[in-house]
PDB file of C-alpha atoms in Angstrom:
ATOM      1  CA  UNK A1013      29.080 -20.233  62.227  1.00 95.00           C
ATOM      2  CA  UNK A1014      29.329 -20.653  65.769  1.00 98.00           C
ATOM      3  CA  UNK A1015      28.384 -22.999  68.039  1.00 98.00           C
ATOM      4  CA  UNK A1016      26.681 -22.580  72.026  1.00 98.00           C
ATOM      5  CA  UNK A1017      26.406 -24.217  74.449  1.00 98.00           C
ATOM      6  CA  UNK A1018      23.774 -23.702  77.718  1.00 98.00           C
ATOM      7  CA  UNK A1019      23.443 -25.026  81.594  1.00 98.00           C
ATOM      8  CA  UNK A1020      26.449 -26.476  82.380  1.00 97.00           C
ATOM      9  CA  UNK A1021      29.343 -27.162  83.360  1.00 98.00           C
ATOM     10  CA  UNK A1022      28.016 -30.561  83.662  1.00 98.00           C
ATOM     11  CA  UNK A1023      30.712 -32.885  84.683  1.00 98.00           C
ATOM     12  CA  UNK A1024      30.601 -36.213  82.461  1.00 97.00           C
ATOM     13  CA  UNK A1025      28.902 -33.734  79.455  1.00 98.00           C
ATOM     14  CA  UNK A1026      32.034 -30.632  79.359  1.00 98.00           C
ATOM     15  CA  UNK A1027      33.581 -33.058  79.031  1.00 98.00           C
ATOM     16  CA  UNK A1028      32.868 -35.205  76.213  1.00 98.00           C
ATOM     17  CA  UNK A1029      31.954 -31.820  74.483  1.00 98.00           C
ATOM     18  CA  UNK A1030      35.116 -30.873  74.550  1.00 98.00           C
ATOM     19  CA  UNK A1031      36.525 -34.069  72.921  1.00 98.00           C
ATOM     20  CA  UNK A1032      34.674 -34.037  70.262  1.00 98.00           C
ATOM     21  CA  UNK A1033      35.196 -29.439  70.205  1.00 98.00           C
ATOM     22  CA  UNK A1034      38.462 -31.008  69.977  1.00 98.00           C
ATOM     23  CA  UNK A1035      38.108 -33.910  67.875  1.00 98.00           C
ATOM     24  CA  UNK A1036      36.789 -31.918  65.234  1.00 97.00           C
ATOM     25  CA  UNK A1037      38.632 -28.792  65.365  1.00 97.00           C
ATOM     26  CA  UNK A1038      35.875 -26.466  66.470  1.00 98.00           C
ATOM     27  CA  UNK A1039      35.974 -24.284  68.865  1.00 98.00           C
ATOM     28  CA  UNK A1040      33.243 -22.468  70.923  1.00 98.00           C
ATOM     29  CA  UNK A1041      32.078 -20.113  73.590  1.00 98.00           C
ATOM     30  CA  UNK A1042      29.753 -21.894  77.204  1.00 98.00           C
ATOM     31  CA  UNK A1043      27.508 -19.651  78.921  1.00 98.00           C
ATOM     32  CA  UNK A1044      27.626 -21.388  82.086  1.00 98.00           C
ATOM     33  CA  UNK A1045      25.962 -21.215  84.690  1.00 98.00           C
ATOM     34  CA  UNK A1046      27.145 -19.997  88.230  1.00 98.00           C
ATOM     35  CA  UNK A1047      25.869 -21.959  91.156  1.00 98.00           C
ATOM     36  CA  UNK A1048      27.251 -24.951  87.963  1.00 98.00           C
ATOM     37  CA  UNK A1049      30.669 -23.080  87.743  1.00 98.00           C
ATOM     38  CA  UNK A1050      31.585 -22.212  91.110  1.00 98.00           C
ATOM     39  CA  UNK A1051      31.512 -25.375  91.840  1.00 98.00           C
ATOM     40  CA  UNK A1052      33.448 -26.689  89.194  1.00 98.00           C
ATOM     41  CA  UNK A1053      36.115 -24.334  88.609  1.00 98.00           C
ATOM     42  CA  UNK A1054      38.494 -27.030  86.548  1.00 98.00           C
ATOM     43  CA  UNK A1055      36.157 -28.108  83.943  1.00 98.00           C
ATOM     44  CA  UNK A1056      35.641 -23.725  83.509  1.00 98.00           C
ATOM     45  CA  UNK A1057      39.388 -22.994  83.548  1.00 98.00           C
ATOM     46  CA  UNK A1058      39.909 -26.288  80.650  1.00 98.00           C
ATOM     47  CA  UNK A1059      36.970 -24.426  78.418  1.00 98.00           C
ATOM     48  CA  UNK A1060      38.998 -21.559  78.344  1.00 97.00           C
ATOM     49  CA  UNK A1061      42.557 -22.933  78.255  1.00 98.00           C
ATOM     50  CA  UNK A1062      40.871 -25.781  74.839  1.00 98.00           C
ATOM     51  CA  UNK A1063      40.383 -21.405  73.336  1.00 97.00           C
ATOM     52  CA  UNK A1064      37.147 -21.521  74.074  1.00 98.00           C
ATOM     53  CA  UNK A1065      34.834 -18.510  75.116  1.00 98.00           C
ATOM     54  CA  UNK A1066      32.554 -18.455  78.217  1.00 98.00           C
ATOM     55  CA  UNK A1067      29.568 -16.180  78.679  1.00 98.00           C
ATOM     56  CA  UNK A1068      27.496 -15.921  81.956  1.00 98.00           C
ATOM     57  CA  UNK A1069      24.010 -17.721  82.290  1.00 98.00           C
ATOM     58  CA  UNK A1070      23.182 -16.355  85.346  1.00 98.00           C
ATOM     59  CA  UNK A1071      24.042 -18.242  88.533  1.00 98.00           C
ATOM     60  CA  UNK A1072      20.359 -19.869  89.039  1.00 96.00           C
ATOM     61  CA  UNK A1073      19.328 -20.456  85.549  1.00 96.00           C
ATOM     62  CA  UNK A1074      16.507 -17.968  85.985  1.00 96.00           C
ATOM     63  CA  UNK A1075      13.131 -17.730  83.312  1.00 96.00           C
ATOM     64  CA  UNK A1076      13.857 -13.441  83.132  1.00 95.00           C
ATOM     65  CA  UNK A1077      10.390 -13.000  82.224  1.00 97.00           C
ATOM     66  CA  UNK A1078       8.733 -14.829  85.547  1.00 97.00           C
ATOM     67  CA  UNK A1079      11.671 -13.318  88.163  1.00 97.00           C
ATOM     68  CA  UNK A1080      12.138  -8.945  89.156  1.00 97.00           C
ATOM     69  CA  UNK A1081      13.862  -7.140  87.920  1.00 97.00           C
ATOM     70  CA  UNK A1082      16.843  -7.135  91.332  1.00 97.00           C
ATOM     71  CA  UNK A1083      16.431 -10.909  91.420  1.00 98.00           C
ATOM     72  CA  UNK A1084      17.607 -11.434  87.674  1.00 98.00           C
ATOM     73  CA  UNK A1085      19.759  -8.720  88.151  1.00 97.00           C
ATOM     74  CA  UNK A1086      21.946  -9.417  91.028  1.00 98.00           C
ATOM     75  CA  UNK A1087      21.654 -13.491  89.672  1.00 98.00           C
ATOM     76  CA  UNK A1088      23.672 -12.255  86.192  1.00 98.00           C
ATOM     77  CA  UNK A1089      26.053 -10.130  88.328  1.00 97.00           C
ATOM     78  CA  UNK A1090      26.206 -12.976  90.816  1.00 98.00           C
ATOM     79  CA  UNK A1091      27.720 -15.189  87.921  1.00 98.00           C
ATOM     80  CA  UNK A1092      29.833 -12.764  86.417  1.00 96.00           C
ATOM     81  CA  UNK A1093      31.870 -13.407  89.832  1.00 97.00           C
ATOM     82  CA  UNK A1094      33.000 -16.206  88.828  1.00 97.00           C
ATOM     83  CA  UNK A1095      32.375 -15.858  85.066  1.00 97.00           C
ATOM     84  CA  UNK A1096      34.304 -13.221  83.869  1.00 93.00           C
ATOM     85  CA  UNK A1097      33.302 -11.252  80.582  1.00 94.00           C
ATOM     86  CA  UNK A1098      30.497  -9.396  79.606  1.00 96.00           C
ATOM     87  CA  UNK A1099      29.246 -11.752  76.919  1.00 98.00           C
ATOM     88  CA  UNK A1100      25.841 -13.056  78.366  1.00 98.00           C
ATOM     89  CA  UNK A1101      22.316 -15.296  77.400  1.00 98.00           C
ATOM     90  CA  UNK A1102      19.318 -15.266  79.333  1.00 98.00           C
ATOM     91  CA  UNK A1103      18.156 -18.408  80.455  1.00 97.00           C
ATOM     92  CA  UNK A1104      15.209 -20.278  77.723  1.00 96.00           C
ATOM     93  CA  UNK A1105      16.180 -16.868  75.123  1.00 96.00           C
ATOM     94  CA  UNK A1106      12.991 -15.138  78.368  1.00 97.00           C
ATOM     95  CA  UNK A1107      14.930 -12.059  78.705  1.00 97.00           C
ATOM     96  CA  UNK A1108      12.158  -8.343  79.976  1.00 97.00           C
ATOM     97  CA  UNK A1109      12.826  -4.765  78.438  1.00 97.00           C
ATOM     98  CA  UNK A1110      13.803  -3.777  82.281  1.00 97.00           C
ATOM     99  CA  UNK A1111      15.998  -6.554  82.571  1.00 97.00           C
ATOM    100  CA  UNK A1112      18.395  -5.964  78.839  1.00 97.00           C
ATOM    101  CA  UNK A1113      17.854  -1.832  79.620  1.00 96.00           C
ATOM    102  CA  UNK A1114      19.683  -3.253  83.124  1.00 95.00           C
ATOM    103  CA  UNK A1115      22.640  -5.723  81.833  1.00 96.00           C
ATOM    104  CA  UNK A1116      22.967  -3.482  78.775  1.00 91.00           C
ATOM    105  CA  UNK A1117      25.577  -1.728  80.307  1.00 92.00           C
ATOM    106  CA  UNK A1118      27.658  -4.842  81.546  1.00 94.00           C
ATOM    107  CA  UNK A1119      26.784  -7.450  79.321  1.00 96.00           C
ATOM    108  CA  UNK A1120      26.448  -7.885  75.253  1.00 97.00           C
ATOM    109  CA  UNK A1121      22.980  -9.591  74.809  1.00 97.00           C
ATOM    110  CA  UNK A1122      23.468 -12.932  73.180  1.00 97.00           C
ATOM    111  CA  UNK A1123      21.472 -14.472  71.147  1.00 97.00           C
ATOM    112  CA  UNK A1124      20.743 -18.161  68.603  1.00 97.00           C
ATOM    113  CA  UNK A1125      19.506 -18.439  64.755  1.00 97.00           C
ATOM    114  CA  UNK A1126      19.418 -22.052  65.858  1.00 98.00           C
ATOM    115  CA  UNK A1127      18.015 -24.107  68.497  1.00 97.00           C
ATOM    116  CA  UNK A1128      19.757 -27.455  68.258  1.00 98.00           C
ATOM    117  CA  UNK A1129      16.170 -28.765  70.991  1.00 98.00           C
ATOM    118  CA  UNK A1130      18.494 -31.251  72.662  1.00 98.00           C
ATOM    119  CA  UNK A1131      16.924 -30.091  75.970  1.00 97.00           C
ATOM    120  CA  UNK A1132      13.958 -31.249  74.890  1.00 98.00           C
ATOM    121  CA  UNK A1133      13.172 -34.495  75.903  1.00 97.00           C
ATOM    122  CA  UNK A1134      10.456 -35.898  73.497  1.00 97.00           C
ATOM    123  CA  UNK A1135      12.307 -34.724  71.053  1.00 97.00           C
ATOM    124  CA  UNK A1136      13.872 -37.176  68.609  1.00 98.00           C
ATOM    125  CA  UNK A1137      17.366 -37.635  68.282  1.00 98.00           C
ATOM    126  CA  UNK A1138      16.967 -37.585  64.260  1.00 98.00           C
ATOM    127  CA  UNK A1139      15.100 -34.542  65.060  1.00 98.00           C
ATOM    128  CA  UNK A1140      18.198 -32.981  66.774  1.00 98.00           C
ATOM    129  CA  UNK A1141      20.671 -33.435  63.859  1.00 98.00           C
ATOM    130  CA  UNK A1142      18.498 -32.213  61.392  1.00 98.00           C
ATOM    131  CA  UNK A1143      16.728 -29.229  63.736  1.00 98.00           C
ATOM    132  CA  UNK A1144      20.938 -27.844  62.627  1.00 98.00           C
ATOM    133  CA  UNK A1145      21.099 -28.899  59.517  1.00 98.00           C
ATOM    134  CA  UNK A1146      18.138 -28.171  57.978  1.00 98.00           C
ATOM    135  CA  UNK A1147      18.035 -23.710  59.276  1.00 97.00           C
ATOM    136  CA  UNK A1148      22.196 -23.553  59.395  1.00 97.00           C
ATOM    137  CA  UNK A1149      23.752 -21.034  57.287  1.00 95.00           C
ATOM    138  CA  UNK A1150      27.182 -19.192  57.687  1.00 94.00           C
ATOM    139  CA  UNK A1151      26.912 -17.320  60.240  1.00 95.00           C
ATOM    140  CA  UNK A1152      24.476 -18.827  62.254  1.00 97.00           C
ATOM    141  CA  UNK A1153      24.465 -19.388  66.401  1.00 98.00           C
ATOM    142  CA  UNK A1154      23.765 -22.179  67.127  1.00 98.00           C
ATOM    143  CA  UNK A1155      22.965 -23.145  70.833  1.00 98.00           C
ATOM    144  CA  UNK A1156      23.009 -26.661  72.498  1.00 98.00           C
ATOM    145  CA  UNK A1157      23.720 -27.941  75.865  1.00 98.00           C
ATOM    146  CA  UNK A1158      26.265 -29.335  78.042  1.00 98.00           C
ATOM    147  CA  UNK A1159      23.488 -30.881  80.564  1.00 97.00           C
ATOM    148  CA  UNK A1160      22.335 -34.500  81.665  1.00 97.00           C
ATOM    149  CA  UNK A1161      18.925 -33.624  80.361  1.00 97.00           C
ATOM    150  CA  UNK A1162      20.225 -33.107  77.001  1.00 98.00           C
ATOM    151  CA  UNK A1163      22.713 -35.778  76.933  1.00 98.00           C
ATOM    152  CA  UNK A1164      21.208 -38.123  74.736  1.00 98.00           C
ATOM    153  CA  UNK A1165      19.772 -36.322  72.563  1.00 98.00           C
ATOM    154  CA  UNK A1166      23.878 -34.347  72.151  1.00 98.00           C
ATOM    155  CA  UNK A1167      25.882 -37.384  71.864  1.00 98.00           C
ATOM    156  CA  UNK A1168      23.880 -37.916  68.620  1.00 98.00           C
ATOM    157  CA  UNK A1169      23.726 -35.127  67.276  1.00 98.00           C
ATOM    158  CA  UNK A1170      26.783 -32.801  67.897  1.00 98.00           C
ATOM    159  CA  UNK A1171      29.546 -35.040  66.212  1.00 98.00           C
ATOM    160  CA  UNK A1172      27.164 -35.948  63.080  1.00 98.00           C
ATOM    161  CA  UNK A1173      26.292 -32.228  62.668  1.00 98.00           C
ATOM    162  CA  UNK A1174      30.296 -31.133  62.824  1.00 98.00           C
ATOM    163  CA  UNK A1175      31.336 -33.958  60.437  1.00 98.00           C
ATOM    164  CA  UNK A1176      28.831 -32.736  57.990  1.00 98.00           C
ATOM    165  CA  UNK A1177      28.692 -28.961  58.692  1.00 98.00           C
ATOM    166  CA  UNK A1178      32.889 -29.955  58.636  1.00 97.00           C
ATOM    167  CA  UNK A1179      32.660 -31.593  55.124  1.00 97.00           C
ATOM    168  CA  UNK A1180      30.712 -28.350  53.241  1.00 96.00           C
ATOM    169  CA  UNK A1181      32.912 -26.026  54.182  1.00 96.00           C
ATOM    170  CA  UNK A1182      32.654 -23.850  57.457  1.00 97.00           C
ATOM    171  CA  UNK A1183      34.724 -23.210  60.745  1.00 96.00           C
ATOM    172  CA  UNK A1184      33.054 -23.263  64.077  1.00 97.00           C
ATOM    173  CA  UNK A1185      34.704 -19.884  65.755  1.00 97.00           C
ATOM    174  CA  UNK A1186      34.198 -18.693  69.358  1.00 97.00           C
ATOM    175  CA  UNK A1187      32.199 -15.014  70.703  1.00 97.00           C
ATOM    176  CA  UNK A1188      34.072 -12.500  71.645  1.00 87.00           C
ATOM    177  CA  UNK A1189      34.604  -9.446  72.002  1.00 74.00           C
ATOM    178  CA  UNK A1190      36.415  -6.781  73.036  1.00 57.00           C
TER     179      UNK A1190
END
């Protein structure tokens, strides 16, 4: 199973996520916004040094459906200057066919099959846990967010999800491509 975290690194939140993952012996993949990575290089270094993988989430968290091809591509490439590697996740899961064709030679686009919903300020924190536990199976890619907006729901849900799934025999690995 693959836990992923989008939108960071975010001071305070990302450290908490890393500490929580360590408590459960879990590894994850962090899809980083380039501007956040540029402003928090020590967090990027910690993520990598603790055995997690990182991926590109554009430099400015752009919605592909609302962004011209050239602007979107430039943002992804700019993010690649501070977030090395070939993993890419489109913010909001929104990417056009043209953007996919343009970026597909440079990046492996990684989506998800389980959306926690932790970013939704109207969603009760218990529902975030249920979203994950009710929809996860072997090989699932689960998305959480290490952002200030998601923090209250994330801090409730992540330890409960990890505890339950670990007890069920799941292991948590980073997404890695050669």
